Tab-separated table of C-alpha atoms and ligand atoms in Angstrom:
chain	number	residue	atom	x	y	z
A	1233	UNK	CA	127.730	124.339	42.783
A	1234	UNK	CA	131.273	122.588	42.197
A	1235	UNK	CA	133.721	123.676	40.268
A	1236	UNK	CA	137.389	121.976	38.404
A	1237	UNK	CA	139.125	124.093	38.332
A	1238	UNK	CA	142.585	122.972	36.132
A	1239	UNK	CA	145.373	125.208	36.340
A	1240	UNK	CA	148.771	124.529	36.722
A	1241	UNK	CA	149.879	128.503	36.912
A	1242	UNK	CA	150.516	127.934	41.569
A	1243	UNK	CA	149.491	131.674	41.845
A	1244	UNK	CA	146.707	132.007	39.451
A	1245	UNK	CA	145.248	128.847	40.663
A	1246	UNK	CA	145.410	130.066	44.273
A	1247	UNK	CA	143.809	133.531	43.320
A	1248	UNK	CA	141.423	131.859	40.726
A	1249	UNK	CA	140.153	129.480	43.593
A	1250	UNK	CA	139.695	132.203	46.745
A	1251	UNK	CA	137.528	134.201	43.890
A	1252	UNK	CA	135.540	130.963	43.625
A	1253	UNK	CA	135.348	130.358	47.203
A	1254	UNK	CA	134.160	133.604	47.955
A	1255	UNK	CA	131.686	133.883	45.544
A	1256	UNK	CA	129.787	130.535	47.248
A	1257	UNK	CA	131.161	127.853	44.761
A	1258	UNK	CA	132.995	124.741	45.776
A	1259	UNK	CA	136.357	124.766	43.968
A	1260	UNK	CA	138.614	121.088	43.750
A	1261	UNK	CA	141.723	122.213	42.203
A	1262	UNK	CA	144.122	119.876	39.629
A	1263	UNK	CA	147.524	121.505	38.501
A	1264	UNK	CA	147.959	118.478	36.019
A	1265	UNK	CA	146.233	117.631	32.845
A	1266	UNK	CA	146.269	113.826	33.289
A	1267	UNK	CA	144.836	114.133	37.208
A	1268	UNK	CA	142.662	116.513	35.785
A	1269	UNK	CA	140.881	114.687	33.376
A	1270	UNK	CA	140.499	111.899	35.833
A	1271	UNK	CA	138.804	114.044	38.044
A	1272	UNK	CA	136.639	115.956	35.702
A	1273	UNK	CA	135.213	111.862	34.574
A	1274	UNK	CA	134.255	111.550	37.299
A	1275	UNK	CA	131.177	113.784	36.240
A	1276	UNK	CA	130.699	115.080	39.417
A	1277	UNK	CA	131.148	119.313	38.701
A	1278	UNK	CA	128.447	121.514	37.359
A	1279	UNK	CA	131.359	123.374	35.189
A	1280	UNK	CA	135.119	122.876	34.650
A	1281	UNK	CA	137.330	126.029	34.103
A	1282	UNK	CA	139.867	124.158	31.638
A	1283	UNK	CA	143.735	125.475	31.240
A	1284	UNK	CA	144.784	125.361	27.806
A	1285	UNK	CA	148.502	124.459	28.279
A	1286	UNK	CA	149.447	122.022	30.735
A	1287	UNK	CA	151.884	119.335	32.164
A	1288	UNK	CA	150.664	115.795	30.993
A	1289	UNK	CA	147.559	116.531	28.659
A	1290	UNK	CA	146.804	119.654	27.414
A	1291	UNK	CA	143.431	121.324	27.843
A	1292	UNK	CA	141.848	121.048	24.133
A	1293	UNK	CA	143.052	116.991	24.508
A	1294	UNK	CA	140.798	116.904	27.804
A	1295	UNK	CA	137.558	118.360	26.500
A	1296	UNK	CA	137.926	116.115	23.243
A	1297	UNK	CA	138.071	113.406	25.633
A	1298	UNK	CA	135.275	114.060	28.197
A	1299	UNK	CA	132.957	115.071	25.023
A	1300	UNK	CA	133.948	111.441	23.698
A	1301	UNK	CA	132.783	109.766	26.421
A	1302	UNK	CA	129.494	112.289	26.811
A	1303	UNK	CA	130.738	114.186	29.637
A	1304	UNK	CA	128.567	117.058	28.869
A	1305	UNK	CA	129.693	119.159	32.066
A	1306	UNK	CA	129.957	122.897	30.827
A	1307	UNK	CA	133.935	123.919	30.179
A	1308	UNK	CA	135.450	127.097	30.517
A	1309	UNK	CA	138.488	127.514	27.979
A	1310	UNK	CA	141.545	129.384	29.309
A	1311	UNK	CA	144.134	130.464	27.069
A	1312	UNK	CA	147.138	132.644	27.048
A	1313	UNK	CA	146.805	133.038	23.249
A	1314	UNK	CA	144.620	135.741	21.985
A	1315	UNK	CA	144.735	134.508	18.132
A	1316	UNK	CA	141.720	133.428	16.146
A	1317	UNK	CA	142.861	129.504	15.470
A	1318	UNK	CA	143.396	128.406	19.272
A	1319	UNK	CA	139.839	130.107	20.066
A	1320	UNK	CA	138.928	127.962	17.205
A	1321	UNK	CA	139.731	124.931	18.434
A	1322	UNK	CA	139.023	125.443	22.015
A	1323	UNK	CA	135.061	125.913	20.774
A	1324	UNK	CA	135.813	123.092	18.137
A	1325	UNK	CA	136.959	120.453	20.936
A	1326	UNK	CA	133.368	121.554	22.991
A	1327	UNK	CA	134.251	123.941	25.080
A	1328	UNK	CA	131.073	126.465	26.320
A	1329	UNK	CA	133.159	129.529	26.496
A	1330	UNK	CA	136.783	130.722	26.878
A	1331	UNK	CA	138.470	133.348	28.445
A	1332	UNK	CA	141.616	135.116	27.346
A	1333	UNK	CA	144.213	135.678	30.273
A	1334	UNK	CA	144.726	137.851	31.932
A	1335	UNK	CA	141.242	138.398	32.513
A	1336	UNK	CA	139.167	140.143	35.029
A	1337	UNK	CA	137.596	138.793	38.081
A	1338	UNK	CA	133.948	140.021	37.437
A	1339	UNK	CA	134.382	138.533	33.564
A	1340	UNK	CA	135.117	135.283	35.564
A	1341	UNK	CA	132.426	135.098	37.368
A	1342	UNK	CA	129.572	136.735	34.939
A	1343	UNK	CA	130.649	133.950	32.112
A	1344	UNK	CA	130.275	131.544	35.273
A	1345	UNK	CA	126.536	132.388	35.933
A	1346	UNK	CA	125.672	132.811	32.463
A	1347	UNK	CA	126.514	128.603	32.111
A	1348	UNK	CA	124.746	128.008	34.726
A	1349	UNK	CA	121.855	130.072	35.227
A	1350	UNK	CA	118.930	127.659	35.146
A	1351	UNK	CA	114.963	128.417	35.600
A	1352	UNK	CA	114.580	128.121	39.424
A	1353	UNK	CA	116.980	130.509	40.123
A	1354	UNK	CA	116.358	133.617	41.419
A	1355	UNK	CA	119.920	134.964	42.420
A	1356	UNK	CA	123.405	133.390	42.250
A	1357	UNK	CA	122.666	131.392	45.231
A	1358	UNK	CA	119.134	131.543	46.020
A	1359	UNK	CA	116.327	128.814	45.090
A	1360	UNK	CA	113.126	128.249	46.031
A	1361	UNK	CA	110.584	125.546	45.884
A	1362	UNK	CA	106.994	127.160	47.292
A	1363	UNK	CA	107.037	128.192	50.574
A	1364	UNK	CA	111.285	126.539	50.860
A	1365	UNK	CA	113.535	128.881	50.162
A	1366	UNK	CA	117.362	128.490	50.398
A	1367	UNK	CA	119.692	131.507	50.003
A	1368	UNK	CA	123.086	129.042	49.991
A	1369	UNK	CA	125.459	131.761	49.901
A	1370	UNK	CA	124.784	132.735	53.643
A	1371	UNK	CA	123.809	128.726	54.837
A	1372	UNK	CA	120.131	130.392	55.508
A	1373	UNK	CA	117.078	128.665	54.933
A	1374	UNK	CA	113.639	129.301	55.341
A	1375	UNK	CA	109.806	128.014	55.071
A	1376	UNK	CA	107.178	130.998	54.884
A	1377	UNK	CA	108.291	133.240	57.714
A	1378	UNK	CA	110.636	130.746	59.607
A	1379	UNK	CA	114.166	131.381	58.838
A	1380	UNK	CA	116.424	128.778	59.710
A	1381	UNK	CA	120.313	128.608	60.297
A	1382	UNK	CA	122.460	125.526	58.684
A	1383	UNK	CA	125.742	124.756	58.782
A	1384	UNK	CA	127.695	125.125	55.094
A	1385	UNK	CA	127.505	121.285	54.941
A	1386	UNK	CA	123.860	120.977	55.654
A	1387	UNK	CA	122.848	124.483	53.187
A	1388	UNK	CA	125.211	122.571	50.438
A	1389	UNK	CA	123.154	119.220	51.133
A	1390	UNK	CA	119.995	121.186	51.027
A	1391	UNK	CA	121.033	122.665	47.777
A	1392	UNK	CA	122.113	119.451	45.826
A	1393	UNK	CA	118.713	117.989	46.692
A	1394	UNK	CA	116.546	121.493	46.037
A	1395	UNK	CA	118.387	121.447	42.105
A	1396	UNK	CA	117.672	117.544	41.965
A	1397	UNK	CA	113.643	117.603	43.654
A	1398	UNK	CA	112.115	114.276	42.060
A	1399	UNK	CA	115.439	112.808	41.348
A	1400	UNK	CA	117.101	110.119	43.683
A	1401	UNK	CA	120.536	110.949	44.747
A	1402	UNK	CA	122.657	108.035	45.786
A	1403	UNK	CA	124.557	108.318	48.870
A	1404	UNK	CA	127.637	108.000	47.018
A	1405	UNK	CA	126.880	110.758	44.350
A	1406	UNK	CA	126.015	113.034	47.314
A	1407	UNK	CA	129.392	112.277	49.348
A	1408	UNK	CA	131.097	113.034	45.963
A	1409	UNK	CA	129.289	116.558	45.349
A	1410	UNK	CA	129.258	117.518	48.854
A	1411	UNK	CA	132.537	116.190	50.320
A	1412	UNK	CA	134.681	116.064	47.003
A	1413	UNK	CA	136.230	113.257	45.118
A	1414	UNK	CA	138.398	111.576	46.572
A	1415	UNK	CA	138.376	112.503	50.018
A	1416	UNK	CA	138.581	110.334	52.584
A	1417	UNK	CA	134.956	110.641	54.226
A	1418	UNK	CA	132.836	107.741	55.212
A	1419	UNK	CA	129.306	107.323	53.550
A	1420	UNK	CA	127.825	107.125	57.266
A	1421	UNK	CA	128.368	111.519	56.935
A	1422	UNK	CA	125.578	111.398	54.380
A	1423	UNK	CA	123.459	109.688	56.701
A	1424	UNK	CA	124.277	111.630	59.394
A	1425	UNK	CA	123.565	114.888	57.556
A	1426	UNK	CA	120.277	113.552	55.959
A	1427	UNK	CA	119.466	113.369	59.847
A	1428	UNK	CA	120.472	116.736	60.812
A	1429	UNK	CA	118.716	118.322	57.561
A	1430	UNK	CA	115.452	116.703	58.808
A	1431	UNK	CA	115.459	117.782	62.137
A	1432	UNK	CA	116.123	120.857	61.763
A	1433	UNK	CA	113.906	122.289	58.457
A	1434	UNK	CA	110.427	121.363	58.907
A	1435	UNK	CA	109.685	120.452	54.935
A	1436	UNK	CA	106.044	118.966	55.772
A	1437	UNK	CA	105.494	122.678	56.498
A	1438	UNK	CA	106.277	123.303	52.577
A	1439	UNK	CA	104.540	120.120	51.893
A	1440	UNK	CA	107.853	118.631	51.104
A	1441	UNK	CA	110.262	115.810	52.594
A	1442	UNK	CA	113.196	114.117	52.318
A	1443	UNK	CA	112.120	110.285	51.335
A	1444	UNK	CA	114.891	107.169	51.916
A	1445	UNK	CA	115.095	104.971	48.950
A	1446	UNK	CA	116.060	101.847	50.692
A	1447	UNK	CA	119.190	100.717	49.682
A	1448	UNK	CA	119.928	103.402	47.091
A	1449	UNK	CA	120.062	106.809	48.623
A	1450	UNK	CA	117.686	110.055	48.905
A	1451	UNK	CA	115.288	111.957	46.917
A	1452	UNK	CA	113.710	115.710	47.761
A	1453	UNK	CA	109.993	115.005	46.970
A	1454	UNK	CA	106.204	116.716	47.865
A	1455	UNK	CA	104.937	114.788	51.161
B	2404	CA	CA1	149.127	126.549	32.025
């Protein structure tokens, strides 16, 4: 699960994103609204937790924006203002939900899990597809009785793949989600990871594998 998190507040951002952290997601942070809503088109995050006032483009002006161009990604609304209009047009522009600062910690991350609860899951960070289970929180696989031990990188690659099974993933969409936009990691990584991932969870066991699409990227299918 990544997370936008747009906040220009230094302190609130830097408690906002250890929460986050902690609680398994993968936070990018933007302190500006311009850099934000670059980042958010890139489509890339499962939600955004949206600032209402900030430097360059305020929050209601990027939601109207990313709705425009179908950027469906769920928002959380922040605002400072506890008056009927602004929750108004926060829920007007398309936002999923708001939150009023100051606002608790366990509010955060409840209105966090009820946007993106989905059928599969079991627990905040636990999926399973038959006898595959991944509990991403503590990087622990497993296939019937074997458990197995993956790095954060490989349990996070696991994960995009386990919410996408049947899709193909391009190599560029998983260096995105995994590494983060923007950073300055080579699509060889993917590769490399795709590797590791392979070797070390036997998916035939589950009657699953990881299949190559030549070209394109990788897609989590039955064997
Ligand atoms: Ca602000």
């Amino acid at each position: 699960m990544r997370i936008l998190l747009v906040e220009d507040e230094t302190r609130l951002a830097e408690a906002l994103e250890q929460i986050l952290k902690h609680a398994g997601y993968i936070v990018d942070l933007a302190d500006d609204g311009a850099i934000g809503l670059d980042m958010a088109e890139t489509g890339i995050y499962d939600v955004i937790i949206l600032d209402r006032m900030l430097p360059n483009m305020e929050g209601v002006d990027i939601l109207k924006r990313l709705r425009k161009a179908q950027i469906k990604t769920p928002v959380i609304f922040l605002t400072a203002k506890d008056t009927i209009p602004n929750r108004v047009e926060g829920l007007d522009a398309g936002a999923d939900d708001y939150l009023i600062k100051p606002f608790s910690k366990d509010e955060l991350l409840a209105r966090l899990r009820a946007l993106v609860r989905r059928p599969e899951l079991q627990a905040d960070n636990e999926l399973r597809i038959g006898a595959l289970y991944l509990d991403s929180s503590s990087c622990m696989a497993a296939i019937g009785d074997e458990k197995i031990k993956l790095s954060l990188t490989e349990a996070q690659l696991l994960e995009l793949l386990m919410r996408n099974k049947g899709r193909v993933l391009t190599k560029e969409l998983i260096l995105d989600k995994i590494w983060g936009f923007g950073k300055d990691v080579e699509i060889s990584n993917v590769e490399l990871y795709i590797f590791y991932l392979r070797k070390k969870v036997p998916l035939e066991k589950a009657g699953l594998a990881i299949h190559t699409v030549r070209g394109i990227g990788y897609s989590l299918k039955e064997a």
